[in-house]
Short mmCIF file of C-alpha atoms in Angstrom, two decimals:
data_model
loop_
_atom_site.label_atom_id
_atom_site.label_comp_id
_atom_site.label_asym_id
_atom_site.label_seq_id
_atom_site.Cartn_x
_atom_site.Cartn_y
_atom_site.Cartn_z
CA UNK A 23 -0.40 -75.76 2.99
CA UNK A 24 2.09 -74.90 5.68
CA UNK A 25 1.94 -76.98 8.86
CA UNK A 26 1.32 -75.00 12.00
CA UNK A 27 3.53 -77.13 14.13
CA UNK A 28 5.38 -80.45 14.19
CA UNK A 29 7.31 -82.45 16.71
CA UNK A 30 10.76 -81.19 17.66
CA UNK A 31 12.46 -84.28 16.27
CA UNK A 32 10.71 -83.94 12.90
CA UNK A 33 11.58 -80.25 12.69
CA UNK A 34 15.23 -80.99 13.38
CA UNK A 35 15.20 -83.59 10.63
CA UNK A 36 13.57 -81.24 8.09
CA UNK A 37 15.93 -78.40 8.92
CA UNK A 38 18.96 -80.66 8.79
CA UNK A 39 18.16 -81.68 5.24
CA UNK A 40 18.07 -78.01 4.29
CA UNK A 41 21.83 -77.77 4.36
CA UNK A 42 22.17 -80.25 1.53
CA UNK A 43 23.11 -78.79 -1.83
CA UNK A 44 20.44 -80.61 -3.84
CA UNK A 45 16.72 -80.79 -3.02
CA UNK A 46 16.49 -84.37 -4.33
CA UNK A 47 18.87 -85.76 -1.72
CA UNK A 48 17.60 -87.69 1.30
CA UNK A 49 16.36 -85.60 4.23
CA UNK A 50 19.12 -86.58 6.64
CA UNK A 51 21.58 -84.64 8.73
CA UNK A 52 25.21 -84.62 7.61
CA UNK A 53 27.77 -86.62 9.53
CA UNK A 54 29.03 -85.14 12.81
CA UNK A 55 31.87 -82.63 12.33
CA UNK A 56 35.32 -84.15 12.18
CA UNK A 57 38.61 -82.28 12.08
CA UNK A 58 40.30 -81.99 8.69
CA UNK A 59 43.98 -82.87 9.07
CA UNK A 60 46.45 -80.53 7.47
CA UNK A 61 50.04 -81.14 6.45
CA UNK A 62 52.65 -79.18 8.34
CA UNK A 63 52.79 -75.57 7.15
CA UNK A 64 49.57 -75.93 5.14
CA UNK A 65 46.15 -74.52 6.02
CA UNK A 66 43.55 -77.01 7.11
CA UNK A 67 40.45 -77.41 4.97
CA UNK A 68 38.43 -75.80 7.76
CA UNK A 69 40.71 -72.74 7.64
CA UNK A 70 40.36 -72.68 3.85
CA UNK A 71 36.57 -72.95 4.22
CA UNK A 72 36.48 -70.02 6.63
CA UNK A 73 38.70 -67.94 4.36
CA UNK A 74 36.55 -68.70 1.31
CA UNK A 75 33.40 -67.93 3.29
CA UNK A 76 34.88 -64.59 4.38
CA UNK A 77 35.82 -63.69 0.81
CA UNK A 78 32.36 -64.46 -0.53
CA UNK A 79 30.73 -62.53 2.30
CA UNK A 80 32.93 -59.53 1.51
CA UNK A 81 31.95 -59.89 -2.14
CA UNK A 82 28.29 -60.01 -1.15
CA UNK A 83 28.59 -56.80 0.85
CA UNK A 84 30.40 -55.11 -2.04
CA UNK A 85 27.71 -56.41 -4.41
CA UNK A 86 25.05 -54.63 -2.35
CA UNK A 87 27.09 -51.41 -2.53
CA UNK A 88 27.38 -51.87 -6.29
CA UNK A 89 23.65 -52.46 -6.79
CA UNK A 90 22.71 -49.51 -4.57
CA UNK A 91 25.07 -47.22 -6.50
CA UNK A 92 23.63 -48.60 -9.74
CA UNK A 93 20.07 -47.82 -8.62
CA UNK A 94 21.03 -44.29 -7.60
CA UNK A 95 22.83 -43.76 -10.90
CA UNK A 96 19.73 -44.86 -12.82
CA UNK A 97 17.54 -42.56 -10.75
CA UNK A 98 19.88 -39.61 -11.25
CA UNK A 99 20.13 -40.31 -14.99
CA UNK A 100 16.33 -40.18 -15.15
CA UNK A 101 16.25 -36.93 -13.19
CA UNK A 102 18.87 -35.40 -15.50
CA UNK A 103 16.76 -36.32 -18.54
CA UNK A 104 13.68 -34.70 -16.95
CA UNK A 105 15.66 -31.58 -16.06
CA UNK A 106 17.07 -31.39 -19.58
CA UNK A 107 13.51 -31.50 -20.94
CA UNK A 108 12.47 -28.78 -18.48
CA UNK A 109 15.44 -26.64 -19.58
CA UNK A 110 14.47 -26.99 -23.25
CA UNK A 111 10.84 -26.12 -22.42
CA UNK A 112 12.01 -23.16 -20.32
CA UNK A 113 14.19 -21.84 -23.11
CA UNK A 114 11.28 -22.12 -25.56
CA UNK A 115 8.99 -20.29 -23.13
CA UNK A 116 11.54 -17.48 -22.67
CA UNK A 117 11.82 -17.13 -26.44
CA UNK A 118 8.00 -16.89 -26.67
CA UNK A 119 7.79 -14.31 -23.87
CA UNK A 120 10.54 -12.21 -25.45
CA UNK A 121 8.68 -12.39 -28.76
CA UNK A 122 5.50 -11.13 -27.08
CA UNK A 123 7.43 -8.36 -25.34
CA UNK A 124 8.96 -7.38 -28.69
CA UNK A 125 5.49 -7.22 -30.28
CA UNK A 126 4.38 -4.81 -27.57
CA UNK A 127 7.42 -2.64 -28.16
CA UNK A 128 6.77 -2.57 -31.89
CA UNK A 129 3.12 -1.57 -31.27
CA UNK A 130 4.33 1.36 -29.16
CA UNK A 131 6.68 2.40 -31.94
CA UNK A 132 3.88 2.32 -34.57
CA UNK A 133 1.88 4.73 -32.38
CA UNK A 134 4.63 7.34 -32.70
CA UNK A 135 6.03 6.38 -29.35
CA UNK A 136 3.31 8.30 -27.47
CA UNK A 137 2.31 6.86 -24.14
CA UNK A 138 -1.24 5.44 -24.11
CA UNK A 139 -2.36 8.15 -21.68
CA UNK A 140 -1.17 10.94 -23.92
CA UNK A 141 -2.94 9.45 -26.96
CA UNK A 142 -6.19 9.23 -24.99
CA UNK A 143 -5.97 12.85 -23.85
CA UNK A 144 -5.85 13.88 -27.53
CA UNK A 145 -9.11 12.09 -28.21
CA UNK A 146 -12.25 14.29 -28.34
CA UNK A 147 -14.65 11.43 -27.59
CA UNK A 148 -15.31 11.03 -23.82
CA UNK A 149 -16.58 7.45 -24.20
CA UNK A 150 -13.59 6.54 -26.31
CA UNK A 151 -11.41 8.08 -23.62
CA UNK A 152 -13.03 5.95 -20.88
CA UNK A 153 -12.81 2.80 -22.97
CA UNK A 154 -9.21 3.59 -23.68
CA UNK A 155 -8.42 4.04 -19.99
CA UNK A 156 -9.73 0.56 -19.30
CA UNK A 157 -7.75 -0.92 -22.17
CA UNK A 158 -4.63 0.91 -21.05
CA UNK A 159 -4.93 -0.48 -17.55
CA UNK A 160 -5.41 -3.95 -18.97
CA UNK A 161 -2.39 -3.49 -21.22
CA UNK A 162 -0.25 -2.27 -18.34
CA UNK A 163 -1.34 -5.23 -16.23
CA UNK A 164 -0.59 -7.61 -19.10
CA UNK A 165 2.84 -6.05 -19.62
CA UNK A 166 3.62 -6.32 -15.93
CA UNK A 167 2.43 -9.96 -15.93
CA UNK A 168 4.55 -10.66 -19.00
CA UNK A 169 7.68 -9.30 -17.33
CA UNK A 170 6.92 -11.19 -14.12
CA UNK A 171 6.41 -14.44 -16.04
CA UNK A 172 9.64 -13.86 -17.95
CA UNK A 173 11.57 -13.32 -14.71
CA UNK A 174 10.03 -16.42 -13.08
CA UNK A 175 10.82 -18.55 -16.12
CA UNK A 176 14.42 -17.33 -16.13
CA UNK A 177 14.73 -18.12 -12.40
CA UNK A 178 13.25 -21.61 -12.98
CA UNK A 179 15.67 -22.15 -15.82
CA UNK A 180 18.62 -21.26 -13.58
CA UNK A 181 17.31 -23.66 -10.91
CA UNK A 182 16.89 -26.48 -13.45
CA UNK A 183 20.43 -25.89 -14.68
CA UNK A 184 21.86 -25.94 -11.14
CA UNK A 185 19.88 -29.10 -10.28
CA UNK A 186 21.10 -30.79 -13.45
CA UNK A 187 24.68 -29.92 -12.56
CA UNK A 188 24.22 -31.26 -9.00
CA UNK A 189 22.66 -34.49 -10.26
CA UNK A 190 25.42 -34.91 -12.81
CA UNK A 191 28.01 -34.63 -10.02
CA UNK A 192 26.10 -37.24 -7.97
CA UNK A 193 25.81 -39.47 -11.01
CA UNK A 194 29.55 -39.39 -11.59
CA UNK A 195 30.21 -40.06 -7.89
CA UNK A 196 27.93 -43.12 -7.98
CA UNK A 197 29.61 -44.35 -11.14
CA UNK A 198 32.93 -44.17 -9.30
CA UNK A 199 31.39 -46.10 -6.37
CA UNK A 200 30.07 -48.71 -8.81
CA UNK A 201 33.48 -49.14 -10.40
CA UNK A 202 35.20 -49.52 -7.01
CA UNK A 203 32.58 -51.96 -5.74
CA UNK A 204 32.75 -54.03 -8.91
CA UNK A 205 36.53 -54.16 -8.68
CA UNK A 206 36.28 -55.35 -5.07
CA UNK A 207 33.64 -57.95 -5.96
CA UNK A 208 35.72 -59.37 -8.78
CA UNK A 209 38.85 -59.41 -6.62
CA UNK A 210 37.12 -61.22 -3.72
CA UNK A 211 35.44 -63.79 -5.97
CA UNK A 212 38.67 -64.36 -7.91
CA UNK A 213 40.58 -64.90 -4.65
CA UNK A 214 37.97 -67.40 -3.43
CA UNK A 215 37.95 -69.26 -6.72
CA UNK A 216 41.73 -69.38 -6.71
CA UNK A 217 41.68 -71.05 -3.30
CA UNK A 218 39.11 -73.57 -4.49
CA UNK A 219 41.03 -74.25 -7.71
CA UNK A 220 44.06 -75.32 -5.67
CA UNK A 221 42.07 -78.08 -4.00
CA UNK A 222 41.88 -81.62 -5.29
CA UNK A 223 38.56 -83.26 -6.14
CA UNK A 224 38.44 -85.10 -2.80
CA UNK A 225 39.22 -81.87 -0.95
CA UNK A 226 36.43 -80.02 -2.79
CA UNK A 227 33.97 -82.72 -1.74
CA UNK A 228 35.23 -82.46 1.82
CA UNK A 229 34.96 -78.67 1.64
CA UNK A 230 31.28 -78.93 0.76
CA UNK A 231 30.81 -81.39 3.63
CA UNK A 232 32.48 -78.95 6.03
CA UNK A 233 30.13 -76.18 4.85
CA UNK A 234 27.13 -78.44 5.53
CA UNK A 235 28.49 -79.43 8.94
CA UNK A 236 28.97 -75.80 9.94
CA UNK A 237 25.43 -74.93 8.80
CA UNK A 238 23.99 -77.96 10.59
CA UNK A 239 25.79 -77.06 13.82
CA UNK A 240 24.42 -73.50 13.71
CA UNK A 241 20.92 -74.70 12.83
CA UNK A 242 20.91 -77.25 15.65
CA UNK A 243 22.02 -74.62 18.16
CA UNK A 244 19.28 -72.26 16.90
CA UNK A 245 16.60 -74.93 17.22
CA UNK A 246 17.89 -75.94 20.66
CA UNK A 247 17.44 -72.37 21.84
CA UNK A 248 13.68 -72.80 21.45
CA UNK A 249 13.48 -70.18 18.70
CA UNK A 250 10.95 -72.26 16.74
CA UNK A 251 8.50 -72.92 19.57
CA UNK A 252 6.23 -69.95 18.86
CA UNK A 253 6.68 -69.82 15.08
CA UNK A 254 3.47 -71.31 13.73
CA UNK A 255 1.87 -68.58 11.63
CA UNK A 256 0.31 -69.13 8.23
CA UNK A 257 1.53 -67.32 5.12
CA UNK A 258 -0.64 -64.65 3.55
CA UNK A 259 -1.90 -65.13 -0.01
CA UNK A 260 0.90 -62.94 -1.35
CA UNK A 261 3.41 -64.71 0.93
CA UNK A 262 2.42 -68.07 -0.57
CA UNK A 263 2.98 -66.67 -4.08
CA UNK A 264 6.42 -65.37 -3.09
CA UNK A 265 7.40 -68.72 -1.54
CA UNK A 266 6.13 -70.61 -4.59
CA UNK A 267 8.23 -68.40 -6.89
CA UNK A 268 11.40 -68.70 -4.79
CA UNK A 269 11.17 -72.47 -4.31
CA UNK A 270 10.54 -72.97 -8.04
CA UNK A 271 14.05 -71.57 -8.64
CA UNK A 272 15.80 -74.25 -6.56
CA UNK A 273 18.73 -75.65 -8.52
CA UNK A 274 19.44 -72.48 -10.53
CA UNK A 275 22.97 -71.07 -10.13
CA UNK A 276 24.00 -68.10 -8.01
CA UNK A 277 25.37 -65.22 -10.10
CA UNK A 278 26.03 -61.91 -8.37
CA UNK A 279 23.83 -59.12 -9.67
CA UNK A 280 21.46 -61.60 -11.36
CA UNK A 281 17.67 -61.22 -11.14
CA UNK A 282 16.68 -64.24 -13.22
CA UNK A 283 15.27 -65.93 -15.01
CA UNK A 284 18.20 -68.37 -15.30
CA UNK A 285 20.29 -67.27 -12.29
CA UNK A 286 19.96 -65.19 -9.13
CA UNK A 287 21.91 -63.65 -6.32
CA UNK A 288 20.42 -63.67 -2.82
CA UNK A 289 18.48 -60.40 -2.97
CA UNK A 290 17.74 -60.85 -6.66
CA UNK A 291 15.81 -63.99 -5.72
CA UNK A 292 13.86 -62.40 -2.85
CA UNK A 293 13.08 -59.16 -4.69
CA UNK A 294 11.87 -61.01 -7.80
CA UNK A 295 9.81 -63.42 -5.69
CA UNK A 296 7.96 -60.58 -4.03
CA UNK A 297 7.61 -58.72 -7.31
CA UNK A 298 5.93 -61.84 -8.72
CA UNK A 299 3.63 -61.75 -5.67
CA UNK A 300 2.64 -58.18 -6.53
CA UNK A 301 4.70 -56.46 -3.82
CA UNK A 302 7.82 -54.76 -5.22
CA UNK A 303 10.55 -54.42 -2.58
CA UNK A 304 14.09 -52.92 -2.54
CA UNK A 305 16.66 -54.72 -4.68
CA UNK A 306 19.45 -55.27 -2.12
CA UNK A 307 19.50 -57.13 1.21
CA UNK A 308 20.83 -54.03 2.96
CA UNK A 309 18.00 -51.85 1.62
CA UNK A 310 15.47 -54.59 2.38
CA UNK A 311 16.73 -54.50 5.97
CA UNK A 312 16.68 -50.70 6.06
CA UNK A 313 13.31 -50.05 4.44
CA UNK A 314 11.01 -52.98 5.21
CA UNK A 315 9.15 -53.36 8.54
CA UNK A 316 11.10 -55.35 11.17
CA UNK A 317 9.35 -58.13 13.08
CA UNK A 318 10.33 -60.48 15.89
CA UNK A 319 11.61 -63.94 14.99
CA UNK A 320 8.81 -65.52 17.03
CA UNK A 321 6.29 -63.76 14.77
CA UNK A 322 7.78 -65.07 11.50
CA UNK A 323 5.56 -66.50 8.83
CA UNK A 324 6.39 -68.01 5.42
CA UNK A 325 7.35 -65.32 2.93
CA UNK A 326 9.15 -63.16 5.49
CA UNK A 327 12.78 -62.37 4.76
CA UNK A 328 15.57 -63.24 7.17
CA UNK A 329 18.54 -60.88 6.94
CA UNK A 330 21.94 -62.34 7.85
CA UNK A 331 25.29 -61.09 9.18
CA UNK A 332 26.03 -57.80 10.90
CA UNK A 333 26.33 -55.92 7.61
CA UNK A 334 23.02 -57.27 6.23
CA UNK A 335 24.94 -58.78 3.31
CA UNK A 336 22.75 -61.86 2.84
CA UNK A 337 19.03 -62.63 2.75
CA UNK A 338 16.89 -65.75 2.56
CA UNK A 339 13.13 -66.31 2.45
CA UNK A 340 11.51 -68.18 5.33
CA UNK A 341 9.32 -71.02 4.01
CA UNK A 342 8.20 -72.57 7.31
CA UNK A 343 9.35 -75.43 9.56
CA UNK A 344 12.59 -73.62 10.41
CA UNK A 345 13.84 -73.54 6.80
CA UNK A 346 14.67 -70.92 4.18
CA UNK A 347 15.19 -70.87 0.44
CA UNK A 348 18.14 -68.77 -0.68
CA UNK A 349 20.89 -68.25 -3.25
CA UNK A 350 24.02 -68.94 -1.14
CA UNK A 351 27.10 -67.71 -3.06
CA UNK A 352 29.04 -68.05 -6.32
CA UNK A 353 29.62 -71.70 -7.17
CA UNK A 354 26.42 -72.79 -5.41
CA UNK A 355 22.80 -73.10 -6.52
CA UNK A 356 19.53 -71.81 -5.10
CA UNK A 357 18.71 -74.27 -2.34
CA UNK A 358 17.02 -74.92 1.01
CA UNK A 359 18.84 -74.31 4.27
CA UNK A 360 18.13 -74.05 7.97
CA UNK A 361 16.88 -70.60 8.96
CA UNK A 362 19.43 -70.59 11.78
CA UNK A 363 22.33 -71.92 9.73
CA UNK A 364 23.86 -68.43 9.52
CA UNK A 365 24.12 -65.47 11.87
CA UNK A 366 20.64 -63.88 11.93
CA UNK A 367 20.54 -60.09 11.99
CA UNK A 368 16.77 -59.85 11.94
CA UNK A 369 13.54 -60.45 10.04
CA UNK A 370 11.58 -58.12 7.72
CA UNK A 371 8.08 -58.43 6.30
CA UNK A 372 7.33 -57.24 2.75
CA UNK A 373 3.53 -57.50 3.04
CA UNK A 374 2.90 -56.03 6.44
#
């Protein structure tokens, strides 16, 4: 059960613990920020932290572009397959219609090439003549319908072919976008890892501490603004399922493009959580922001998704008490964090 409200001091304590990397650590706020000294001519650890953070954010944005291009490519591939099937069916239908038209032509030839009307005029039986007139009209109507159907099928076939060509062009364009995005992702992650690899063990520990201090500072400022005062809504049944799924993945590693079950990226975690709750949502944080209903922060309830940064490149799931569960970045695990520990773009609701 999610608590409707708790004292401001308790909330601050709960949210402060969310910046810790492991859920089994004590629920205490990190030490107050302290400057990281830097040798002359060398970047400070804080500068390194900001540079690494920027690289991973750029990689996250590129990852969304990659996944969106991938989804479009899959959709277009499916459409091309359907169009190819329609083209094959259309070609078979044209062959059948031409065969029927040929049979009619051969029938005319067997009757000495005389028009139906002329053959009827030669008949001495009035009733036979009248019956023949009716059959002739039916035959003419059938022939006209056959030609019309043949023309329509040929026009459809041309349309299918043009659509297939258009979709193929789009497919190739999205493949190019995928390749460019993947190259950018790999370059940004490699650059960030290179920076981290140049740090000593003590510096890496200090780097993690600086990350937690920055998150704690942002979270404290967010709580101090009074943002949490009106947030006391209960999760829906599907929201509880989504939260249960996401929190059960705490401790699993972040891997960009991953959708589980052993690793996740930020939107992979949220999309799979809501899929498990029976509400499929868009795969990327940017599409989640674009397509899902927006709600005010004061109206948040557990299960809602908080979208971060101006380019909507990150997403976390609100779990109540001012905290989120999210997959932060490469090199980090799915964890809890303060809902205000990053720049909030807005909130969306999958089960509105």
